[in-house]
Coordinates of C-alpha atoms in Angstrom, one line a residue:
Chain A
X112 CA 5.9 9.5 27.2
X113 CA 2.6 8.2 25.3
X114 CA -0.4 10.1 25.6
X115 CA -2.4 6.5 26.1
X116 CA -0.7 3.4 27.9
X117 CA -3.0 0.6 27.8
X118 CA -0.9 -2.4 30.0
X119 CA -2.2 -6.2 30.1
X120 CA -6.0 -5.2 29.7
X121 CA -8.4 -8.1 30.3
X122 CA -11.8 -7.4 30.1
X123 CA -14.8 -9.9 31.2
X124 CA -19.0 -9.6 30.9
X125 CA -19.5 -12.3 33.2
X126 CA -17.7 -15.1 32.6
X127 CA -17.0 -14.4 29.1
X128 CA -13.6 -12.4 28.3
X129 CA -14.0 -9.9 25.8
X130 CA -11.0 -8.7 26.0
X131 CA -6.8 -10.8 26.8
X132 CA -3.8 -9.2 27.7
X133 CA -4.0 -6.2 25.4
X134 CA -0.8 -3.9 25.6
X135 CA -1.3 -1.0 23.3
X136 CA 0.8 2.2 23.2
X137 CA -0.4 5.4 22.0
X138 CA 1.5 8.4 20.9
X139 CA 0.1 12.3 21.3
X140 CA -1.6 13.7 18.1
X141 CA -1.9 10.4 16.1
X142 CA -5.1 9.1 15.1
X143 CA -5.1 5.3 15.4
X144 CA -7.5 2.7 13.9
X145 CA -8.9 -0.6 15.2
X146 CA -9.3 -3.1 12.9
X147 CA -10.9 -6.5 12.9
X148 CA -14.1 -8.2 12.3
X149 CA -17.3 -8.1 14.6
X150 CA -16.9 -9.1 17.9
X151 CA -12.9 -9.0 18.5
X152 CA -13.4 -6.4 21.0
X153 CA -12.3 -3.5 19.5
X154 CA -15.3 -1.2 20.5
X155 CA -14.6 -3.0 23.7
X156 CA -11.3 -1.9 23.9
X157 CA -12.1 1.5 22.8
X158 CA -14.5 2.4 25.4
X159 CA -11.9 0.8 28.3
X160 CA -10.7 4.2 27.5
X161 CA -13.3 6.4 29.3
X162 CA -14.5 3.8 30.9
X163 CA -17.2 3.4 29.5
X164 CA -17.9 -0.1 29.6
X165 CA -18.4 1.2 33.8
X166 CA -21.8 1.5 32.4
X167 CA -22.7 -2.3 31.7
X168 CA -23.7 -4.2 34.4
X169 CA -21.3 -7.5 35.5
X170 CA -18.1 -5.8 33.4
X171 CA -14.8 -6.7 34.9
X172 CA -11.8 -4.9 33.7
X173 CA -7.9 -5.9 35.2
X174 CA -5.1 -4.3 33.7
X175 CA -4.3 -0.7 33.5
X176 CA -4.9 2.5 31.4
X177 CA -2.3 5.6 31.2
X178 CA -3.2 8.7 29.9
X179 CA -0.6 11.3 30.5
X180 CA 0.9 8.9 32.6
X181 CA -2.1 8.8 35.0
X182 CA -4.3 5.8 35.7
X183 CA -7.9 6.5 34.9
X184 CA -9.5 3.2 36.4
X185 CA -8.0 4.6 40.2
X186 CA -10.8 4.9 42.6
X187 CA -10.0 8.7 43.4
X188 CA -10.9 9.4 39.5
X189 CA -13.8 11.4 38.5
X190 CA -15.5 9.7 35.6
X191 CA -17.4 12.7 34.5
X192 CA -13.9 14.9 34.4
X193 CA -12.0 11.9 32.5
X194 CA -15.0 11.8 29.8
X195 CA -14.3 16.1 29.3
X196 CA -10.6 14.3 28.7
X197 CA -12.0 11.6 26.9
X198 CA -14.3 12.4 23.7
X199 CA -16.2 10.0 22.1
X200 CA -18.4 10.0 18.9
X201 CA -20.7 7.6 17.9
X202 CA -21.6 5.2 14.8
X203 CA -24.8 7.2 14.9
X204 CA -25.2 10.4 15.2
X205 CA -27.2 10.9 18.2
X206 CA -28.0 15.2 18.3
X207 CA -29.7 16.4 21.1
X208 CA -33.5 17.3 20.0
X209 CA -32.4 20.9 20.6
X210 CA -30.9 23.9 18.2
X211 CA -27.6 23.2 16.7
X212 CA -26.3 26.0 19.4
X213 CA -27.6 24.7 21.9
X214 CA -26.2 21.4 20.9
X215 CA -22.9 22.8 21.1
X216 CA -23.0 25.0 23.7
X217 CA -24.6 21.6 26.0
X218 CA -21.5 20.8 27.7
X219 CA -20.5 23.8 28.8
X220 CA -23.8 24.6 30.5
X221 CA -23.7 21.1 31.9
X222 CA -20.5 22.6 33.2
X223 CA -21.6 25.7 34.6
X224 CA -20.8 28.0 32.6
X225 CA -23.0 30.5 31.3
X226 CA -21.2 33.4 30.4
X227 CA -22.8 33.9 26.9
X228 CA -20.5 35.7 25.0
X229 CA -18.0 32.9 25.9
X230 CA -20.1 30.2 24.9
X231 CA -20.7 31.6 21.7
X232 CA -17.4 31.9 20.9
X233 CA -16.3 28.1 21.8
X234 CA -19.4 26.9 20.0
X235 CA -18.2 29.1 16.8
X236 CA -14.6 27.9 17.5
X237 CA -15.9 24.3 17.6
X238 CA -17.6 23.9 14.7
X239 CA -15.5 25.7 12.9
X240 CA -12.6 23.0 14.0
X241 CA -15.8 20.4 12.9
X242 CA -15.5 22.3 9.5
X243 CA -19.4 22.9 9.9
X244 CA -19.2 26.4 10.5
X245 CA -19.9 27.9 7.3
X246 CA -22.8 25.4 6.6
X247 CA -24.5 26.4 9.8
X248 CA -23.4 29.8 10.9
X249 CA -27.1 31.5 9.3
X250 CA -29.5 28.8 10.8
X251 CA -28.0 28.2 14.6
X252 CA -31.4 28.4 16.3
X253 CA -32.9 25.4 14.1
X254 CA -32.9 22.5 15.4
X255 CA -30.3 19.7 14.4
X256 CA -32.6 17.3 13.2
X257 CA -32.7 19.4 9.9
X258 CA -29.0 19.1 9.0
X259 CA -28.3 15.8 7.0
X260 CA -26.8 12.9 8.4
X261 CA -23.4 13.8 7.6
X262 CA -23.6 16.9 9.1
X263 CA -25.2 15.8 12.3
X264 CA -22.4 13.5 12.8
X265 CA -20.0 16.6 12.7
X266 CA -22.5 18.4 14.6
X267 CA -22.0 15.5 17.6
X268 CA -17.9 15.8 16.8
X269 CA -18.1 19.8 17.5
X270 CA -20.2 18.9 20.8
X271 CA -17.7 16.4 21.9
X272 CA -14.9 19.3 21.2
X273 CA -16.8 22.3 22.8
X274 CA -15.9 20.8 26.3
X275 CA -12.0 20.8 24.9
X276 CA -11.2 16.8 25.3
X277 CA -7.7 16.1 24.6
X278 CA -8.6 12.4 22.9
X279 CA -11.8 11.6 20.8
X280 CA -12.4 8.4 20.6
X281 CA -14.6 7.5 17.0
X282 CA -16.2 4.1 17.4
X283 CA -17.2 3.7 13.4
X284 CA -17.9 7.3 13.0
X285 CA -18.4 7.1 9.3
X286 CA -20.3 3.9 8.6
X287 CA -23.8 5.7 8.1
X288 CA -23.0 8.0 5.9
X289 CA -22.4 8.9 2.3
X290 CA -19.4 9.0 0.4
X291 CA -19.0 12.9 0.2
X292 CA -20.0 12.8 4.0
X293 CA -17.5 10.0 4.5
X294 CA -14.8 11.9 3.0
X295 CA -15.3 15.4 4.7
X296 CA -15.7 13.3 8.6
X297 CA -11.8 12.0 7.1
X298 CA -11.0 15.1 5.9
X299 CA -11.8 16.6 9.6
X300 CA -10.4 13.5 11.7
X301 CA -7.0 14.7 9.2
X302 CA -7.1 18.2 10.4
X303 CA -7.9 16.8 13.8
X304 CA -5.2 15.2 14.8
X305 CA -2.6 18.3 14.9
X306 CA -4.7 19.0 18.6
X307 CA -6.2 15.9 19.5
X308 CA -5.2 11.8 19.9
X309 CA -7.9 10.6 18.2
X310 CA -8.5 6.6 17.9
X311 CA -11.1 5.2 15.4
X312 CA -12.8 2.1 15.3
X313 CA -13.6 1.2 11.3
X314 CA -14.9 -1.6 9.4
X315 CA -13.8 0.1 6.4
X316 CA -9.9 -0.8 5.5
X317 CA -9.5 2.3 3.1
X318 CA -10.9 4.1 5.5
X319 CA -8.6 2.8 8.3
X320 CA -5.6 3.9 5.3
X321 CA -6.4 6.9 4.4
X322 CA -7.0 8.3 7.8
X323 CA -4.6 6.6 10.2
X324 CA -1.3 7.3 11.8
X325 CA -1.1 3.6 13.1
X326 CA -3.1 0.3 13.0
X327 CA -4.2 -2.3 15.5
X328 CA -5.7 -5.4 14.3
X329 CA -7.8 -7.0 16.6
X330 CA -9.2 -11.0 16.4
X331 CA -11.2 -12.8 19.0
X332 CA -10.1 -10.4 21.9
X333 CA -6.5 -10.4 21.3
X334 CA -4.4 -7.7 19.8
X335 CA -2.9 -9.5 17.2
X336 CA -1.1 -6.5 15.0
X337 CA 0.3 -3.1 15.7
X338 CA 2.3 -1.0 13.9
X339 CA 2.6 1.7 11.3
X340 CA -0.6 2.1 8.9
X341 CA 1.7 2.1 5.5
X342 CA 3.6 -1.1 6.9
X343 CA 0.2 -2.7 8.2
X344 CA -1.1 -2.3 4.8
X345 CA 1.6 -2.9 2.8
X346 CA 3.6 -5.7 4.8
X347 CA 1.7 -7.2 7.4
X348 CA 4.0 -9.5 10.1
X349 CA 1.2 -11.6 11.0
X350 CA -0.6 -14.1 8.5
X351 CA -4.0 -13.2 10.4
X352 CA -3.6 -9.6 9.6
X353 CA -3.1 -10.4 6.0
X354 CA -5.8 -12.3 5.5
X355 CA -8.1 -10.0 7.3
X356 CA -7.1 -7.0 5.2
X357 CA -6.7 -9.1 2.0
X358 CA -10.7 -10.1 3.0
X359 CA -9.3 -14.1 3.1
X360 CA -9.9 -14.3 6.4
X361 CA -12.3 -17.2 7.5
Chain B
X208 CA -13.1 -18.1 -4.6
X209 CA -12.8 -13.7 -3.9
X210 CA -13.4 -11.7 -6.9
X211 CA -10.0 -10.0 -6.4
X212 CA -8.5 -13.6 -6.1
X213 CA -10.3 -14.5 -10.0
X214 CA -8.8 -10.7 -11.3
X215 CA -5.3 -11.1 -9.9
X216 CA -5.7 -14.8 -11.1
X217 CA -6.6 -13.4 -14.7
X218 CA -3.6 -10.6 -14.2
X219 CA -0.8 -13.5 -13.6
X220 CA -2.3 -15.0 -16.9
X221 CA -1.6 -11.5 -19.0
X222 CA 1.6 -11.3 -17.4
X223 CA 2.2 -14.9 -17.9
X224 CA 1.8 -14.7 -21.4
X225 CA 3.7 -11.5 -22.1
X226 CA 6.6 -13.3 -20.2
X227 CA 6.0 -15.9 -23.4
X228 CA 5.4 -13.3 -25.9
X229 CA 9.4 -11.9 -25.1
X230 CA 10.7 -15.2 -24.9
X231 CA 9.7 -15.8 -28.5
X232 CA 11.1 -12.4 -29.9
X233 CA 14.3 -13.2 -27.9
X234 CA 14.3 -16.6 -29.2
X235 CA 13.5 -15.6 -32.6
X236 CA 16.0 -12.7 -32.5
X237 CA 18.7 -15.0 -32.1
X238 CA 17.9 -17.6 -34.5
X239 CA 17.2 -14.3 -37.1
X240 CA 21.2 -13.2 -36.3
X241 CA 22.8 -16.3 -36.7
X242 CA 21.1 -17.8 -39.8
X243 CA 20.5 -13.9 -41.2
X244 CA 16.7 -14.8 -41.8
X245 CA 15.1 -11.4 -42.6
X246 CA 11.9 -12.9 -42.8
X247 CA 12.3 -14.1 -39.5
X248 CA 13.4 -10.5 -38.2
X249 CA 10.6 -8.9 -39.9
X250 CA 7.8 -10.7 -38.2
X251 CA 9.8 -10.3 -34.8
X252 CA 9.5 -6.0 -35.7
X253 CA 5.6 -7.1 -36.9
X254 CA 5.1 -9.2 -33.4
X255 CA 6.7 -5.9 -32.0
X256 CA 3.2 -4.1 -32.3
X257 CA 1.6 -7.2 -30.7
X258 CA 4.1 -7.0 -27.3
X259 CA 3.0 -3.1 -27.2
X260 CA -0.7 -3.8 -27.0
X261 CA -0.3 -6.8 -24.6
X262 CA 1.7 -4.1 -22.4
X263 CA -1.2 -1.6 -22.7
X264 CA -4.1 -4.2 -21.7
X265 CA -1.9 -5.3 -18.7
X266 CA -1.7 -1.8 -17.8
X267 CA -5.4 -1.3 -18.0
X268 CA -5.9 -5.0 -15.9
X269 CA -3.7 -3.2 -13.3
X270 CA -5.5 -0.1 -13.5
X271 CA -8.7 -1.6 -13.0
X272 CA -7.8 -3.4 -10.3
X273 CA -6.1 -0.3 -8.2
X274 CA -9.1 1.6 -8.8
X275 CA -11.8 -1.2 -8.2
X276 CA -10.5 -3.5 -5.5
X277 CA -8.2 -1.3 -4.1
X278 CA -5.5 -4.2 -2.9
X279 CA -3.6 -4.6 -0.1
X280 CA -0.7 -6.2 1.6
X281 CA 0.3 -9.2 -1.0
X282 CA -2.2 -8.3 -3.2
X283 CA -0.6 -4.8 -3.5
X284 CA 2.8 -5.9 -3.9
X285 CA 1.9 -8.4 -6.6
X286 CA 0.2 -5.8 -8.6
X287 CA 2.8 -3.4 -8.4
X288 CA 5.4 -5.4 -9.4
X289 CA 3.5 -7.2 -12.2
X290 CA 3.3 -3.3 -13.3
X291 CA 6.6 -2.7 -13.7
X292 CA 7.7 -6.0 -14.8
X293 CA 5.1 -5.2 -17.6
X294 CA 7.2 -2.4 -18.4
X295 CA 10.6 -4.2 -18.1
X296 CA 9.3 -7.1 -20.5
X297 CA 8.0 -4.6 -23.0
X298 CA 11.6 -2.9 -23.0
X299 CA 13.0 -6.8 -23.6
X300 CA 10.5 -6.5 -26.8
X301 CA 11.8 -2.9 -28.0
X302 CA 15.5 -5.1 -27.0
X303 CA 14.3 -8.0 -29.8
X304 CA 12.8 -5.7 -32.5
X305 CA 16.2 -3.6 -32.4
X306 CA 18.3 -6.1 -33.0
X307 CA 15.8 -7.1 -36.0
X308 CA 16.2 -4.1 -37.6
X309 CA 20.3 -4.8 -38.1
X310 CA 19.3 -8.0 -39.1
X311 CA 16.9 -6.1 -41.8
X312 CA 19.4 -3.5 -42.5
X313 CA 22.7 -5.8 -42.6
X314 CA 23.6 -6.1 -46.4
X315 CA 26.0 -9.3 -45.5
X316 CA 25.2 -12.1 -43.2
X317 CA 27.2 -11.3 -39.8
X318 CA 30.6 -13.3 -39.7
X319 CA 30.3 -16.4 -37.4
X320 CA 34.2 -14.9 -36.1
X321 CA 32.1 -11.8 -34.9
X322 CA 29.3 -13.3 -33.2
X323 CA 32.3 -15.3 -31.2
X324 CA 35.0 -12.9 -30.4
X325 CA 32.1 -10.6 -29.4
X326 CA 30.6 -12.6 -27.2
X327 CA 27.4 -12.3 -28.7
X328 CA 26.6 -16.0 -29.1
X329 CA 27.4 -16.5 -25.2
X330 CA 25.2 -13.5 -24.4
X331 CA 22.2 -14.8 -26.7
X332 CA 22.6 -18.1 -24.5
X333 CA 23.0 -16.6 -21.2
X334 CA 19.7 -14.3 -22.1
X335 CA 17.6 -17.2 -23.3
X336 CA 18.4 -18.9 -20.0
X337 CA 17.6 -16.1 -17.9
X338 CA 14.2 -14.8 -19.4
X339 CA 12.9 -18.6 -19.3
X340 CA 14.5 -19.0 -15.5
X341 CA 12.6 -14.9 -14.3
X342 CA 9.6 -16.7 -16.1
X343 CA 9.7 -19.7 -13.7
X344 CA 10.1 -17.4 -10.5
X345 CA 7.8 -15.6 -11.2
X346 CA 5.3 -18.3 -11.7
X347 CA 6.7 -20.8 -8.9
X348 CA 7.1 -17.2 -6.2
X349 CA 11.0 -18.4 -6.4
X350 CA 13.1 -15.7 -4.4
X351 CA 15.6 -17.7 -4.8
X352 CA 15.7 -18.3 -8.4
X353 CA 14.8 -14.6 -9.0
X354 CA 18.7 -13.9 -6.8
X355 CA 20.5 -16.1 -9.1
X356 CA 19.5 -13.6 -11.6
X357 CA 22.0 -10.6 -10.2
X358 CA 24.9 -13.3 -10.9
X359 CA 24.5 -14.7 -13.9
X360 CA 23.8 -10.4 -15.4
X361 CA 27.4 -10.3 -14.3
X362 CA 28.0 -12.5 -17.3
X363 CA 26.5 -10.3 -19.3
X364 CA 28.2 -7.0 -17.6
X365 CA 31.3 -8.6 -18.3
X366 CA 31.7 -9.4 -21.5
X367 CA 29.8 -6.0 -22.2
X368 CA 33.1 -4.3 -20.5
X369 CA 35.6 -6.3 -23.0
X370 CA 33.0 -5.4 -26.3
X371 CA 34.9 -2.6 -27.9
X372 CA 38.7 -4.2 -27.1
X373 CA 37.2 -7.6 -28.7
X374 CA 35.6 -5.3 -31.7
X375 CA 39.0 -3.3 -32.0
X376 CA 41.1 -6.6 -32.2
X377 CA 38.0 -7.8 -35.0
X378 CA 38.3 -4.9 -37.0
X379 CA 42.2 -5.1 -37.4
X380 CA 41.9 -8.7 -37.9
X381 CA 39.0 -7.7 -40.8
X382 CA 39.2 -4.2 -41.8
X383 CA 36.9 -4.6 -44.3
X384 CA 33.9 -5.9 -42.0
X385 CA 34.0 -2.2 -39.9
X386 CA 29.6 -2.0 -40.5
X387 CA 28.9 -5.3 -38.9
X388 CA 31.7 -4.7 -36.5
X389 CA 29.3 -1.8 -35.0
X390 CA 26.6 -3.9 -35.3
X391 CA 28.0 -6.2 -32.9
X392 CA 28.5 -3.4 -30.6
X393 CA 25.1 -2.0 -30.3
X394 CA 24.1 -5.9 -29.7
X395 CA 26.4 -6.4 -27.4
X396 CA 25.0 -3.7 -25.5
X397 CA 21.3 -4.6 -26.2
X398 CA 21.9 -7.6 -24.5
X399 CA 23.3 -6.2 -21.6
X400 CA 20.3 -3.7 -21.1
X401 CA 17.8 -7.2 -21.2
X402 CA 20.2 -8.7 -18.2
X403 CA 19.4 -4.9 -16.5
X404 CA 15.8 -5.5 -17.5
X405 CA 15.7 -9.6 -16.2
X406 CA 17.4 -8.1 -12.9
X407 CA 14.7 -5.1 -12.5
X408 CA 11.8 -8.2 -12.5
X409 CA 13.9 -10.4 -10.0
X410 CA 13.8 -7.0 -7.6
X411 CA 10.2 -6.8 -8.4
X412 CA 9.5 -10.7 -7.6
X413 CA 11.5 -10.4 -4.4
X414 CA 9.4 -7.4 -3.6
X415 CA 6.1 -9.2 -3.8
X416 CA 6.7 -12.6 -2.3
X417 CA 8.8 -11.3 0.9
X418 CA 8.1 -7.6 0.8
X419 CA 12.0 -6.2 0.7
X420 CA 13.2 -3.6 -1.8
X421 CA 16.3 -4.3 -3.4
X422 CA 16.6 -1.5 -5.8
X423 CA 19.2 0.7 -5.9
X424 CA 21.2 -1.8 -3.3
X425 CA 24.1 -2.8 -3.7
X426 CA 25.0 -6.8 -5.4
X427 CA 25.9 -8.0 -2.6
X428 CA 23.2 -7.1 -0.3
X429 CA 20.8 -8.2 -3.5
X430 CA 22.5 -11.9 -3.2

């Protein structure tokens, strides 16, 4: 079974369809990568996956989304529960203007609990698994608009795994930040995936290499290519996908 | 025009004219065994140094290229394989400048019997034909011209197989003519190592215009 079923997904603001007939399987601890240039509905088609596009007004989605085999756009579905399923980091790392603990430790208060020698020990356990542990272990009460960039971005990937998702979706995760950054966010995603199904949206086709299981190339709502990263890369089936990572396209 | 698109244009240039560079030596290798020119075979082991360094700055073109544009799909393949058919064509040079050095060495022009009964007249044309053909697939992105390649090697493979009975029978024929008869030999299996070499670039063409592997497969499946 795949840990993410997406089946004939068509997505519409208004009149315009952002999104046609996208079937996209997705196996357990992989990280994936969408690919394609602005506007072919790959951030689109990443938030169809905790629903976030529930948020913008006049959305209509048809089509439905497995994961672990159960649909999440049913009406009996709690969107707040899915979203603890469903991670999600941004293209800008968007801290809460509170200590780096408290950062952490948000969702579980939001979730009642309080018990505070447990939350200390999931907010230690998650930024260590955000490999920001050692960085931040002597200045937890400061607040976490004095960490860099890079850090506050795994400072917002510890938060998402403090409330123990078991998918993180990345929508360009990297994009702001510097290469050293870059490469210890890739470095993480990496180590990631051995507990999490993580899917990534990138602009950046080394990026999308280097850190992906498998690739889907999007273009002008459709999902044009999916398959293996090494084969996507190396032997694309379609033309489009070869001109697009080849940077021909247009 | 991409920048990539101008380097990899450059890079087919290089490549282009190394392809050229071989053909020469191969050409002049020949011409240098048949008429015993030692002039001619000491500028082929001169133009030797000049094959060496063209291999080098292709290397670095393909270096620079990996580590600056980091290509993919097509543009990986053609990169990769213009790598190693830098390599194959260099060994083609190292081929040429060998068989120079008998032509240097040689104290008697090599008997026009030997060349024949060897085979090593037919192998010199077969060769010639088949670096100018892996020259125009590679330029024209011929698969199929590149396949023809795996038979026309058998050529080569087989005469290679019937070099020391066609030597033996040479030798008692003209027992006096034992050095040269050697010589033959070692030619003989020069020129089968440039068909290896000319078949190693068809697998490498066929790798970057339709993305299969063929090394290590057996003929048939190559064909």
């Amino acid at each position: 079974m795949y840990k993410i079923e997406t089946t004939n997904i068509n997505l519409f603001y208004g009149n315009f369809q952002a999104l046609t007939d996208i079937n996209l399987l997705i196996k357990e601890n992989t990280v994936t990568a969408l690919i394609g240039p602005s506007g072919c509905g790959k951030s689109t088609y990443l938030r169809t996956l905790n629903r976030m596009n529930d948020l913008i007004d006049d959305v209509r989605i048809e089509g439905k989304v497995l994961i672990d085999g159960k649909d999440i756009y049913e009406k009996k579905v709690d969107v707040v529960e899915l979203r603890k399923q469903v991670g999600m980091v941004f293209q800008k790392a968007n801290p809460f203007p509170k200590s780096i603990f408290e950062n952490v430790a948000f969702g579980l208060r939001v979730n009642g609990i309080n018990d505070q020698k447990y939350v200390a020990e999931e907010v230690e356990r998650s930024l260590r698994r955000a490999a920001l542990w050692d960085e931040v272990k002597d200045k937890l009460k400061k607040s976490a608009f004095e960490l860099s960039g890079g850090q506050q971005q795994r400072l917002c990937i510890a938060r998402a795994l403090a409330i123990k998702p078991s998918v993180i979706l990345m929508d360009e995760p990297a994009s702001a930040l510097d290469p050293i950054s870059t490469a210890k966010i890739e470095e993480l995603i990496y180590d990631l995936k051995k507990n999490y199904t993580i899917i990534i949206v990138t602009h950046n086709m080394q990026q999308a290499a280097r850190v992906s299981d498998n690739t889907a190339f999007f273009y002008l709502g459709k999902l044009i290519e999916h398959g293996v990263t090494k084969e996507i890369f190396l032997n694309p089936v379609k033309e489009a996908t070869q001109n697009y990572i080849t940077g021909r396209f247009g | 025009m991409k920048i990539l698109e101008g380097e990899l244009k450059s890079l087919k240039q290089e490549i282009t004219a190394m392809f050229l560079l071989v053909q020469s030596q191969m050409e002049k290798v020949n011409a240098a065994l048949i008429k015993f020119d030692k002039d001619l075979a000491r500028e082929i082991i001169s133009t030797e140094k000049r094959v060496n360094a063209q291999e080098l700055n292709i290397d670095r073109e393909c270096e620079n290229i990996f580590s600056l544009y980091q290509p993919v799909a097509i543009d990986l393949r053609l990169v990769l394989a213009i790598l190693k058919i830098n390599n194959n064509l260099e060994r083609v040079g190292d081929i040429a400048e060998g068989i120079a050095k008998f032509v240097v060495e040689a104290n008697n022009p090599f008997h026009k019997d030997l060349l024949e009964k060897t085979g090593i007249i037919k192998m010199f044309e077969e060769v010639l034909l088949m670096v100018d053909l892996i020259e125009t697939a590679f330029t024209n992105e011929d698969t199929a011209l590149a396949r023809s390649m795996f038979v026309r090697d058998e050529v080569l493979n087989n005469i290679n197989m019937q070099a020391v009975k066609n030597v033996a029978d040479y030798i008692k024929q003209y027992p006096d003519n034992v050095e040269e008869a050697l010589f033959a030999v070692s030619i003989v299996r020069k020129l089968e190592r440039v068909g290896d070499q000319i078949t190693n670039i068809a697998e490498e063409i066929i790798f970057s215009v339709e993305a299969k592997v063929l090394k290590h497969s057996k003929k048939k499946q190559k064909q």
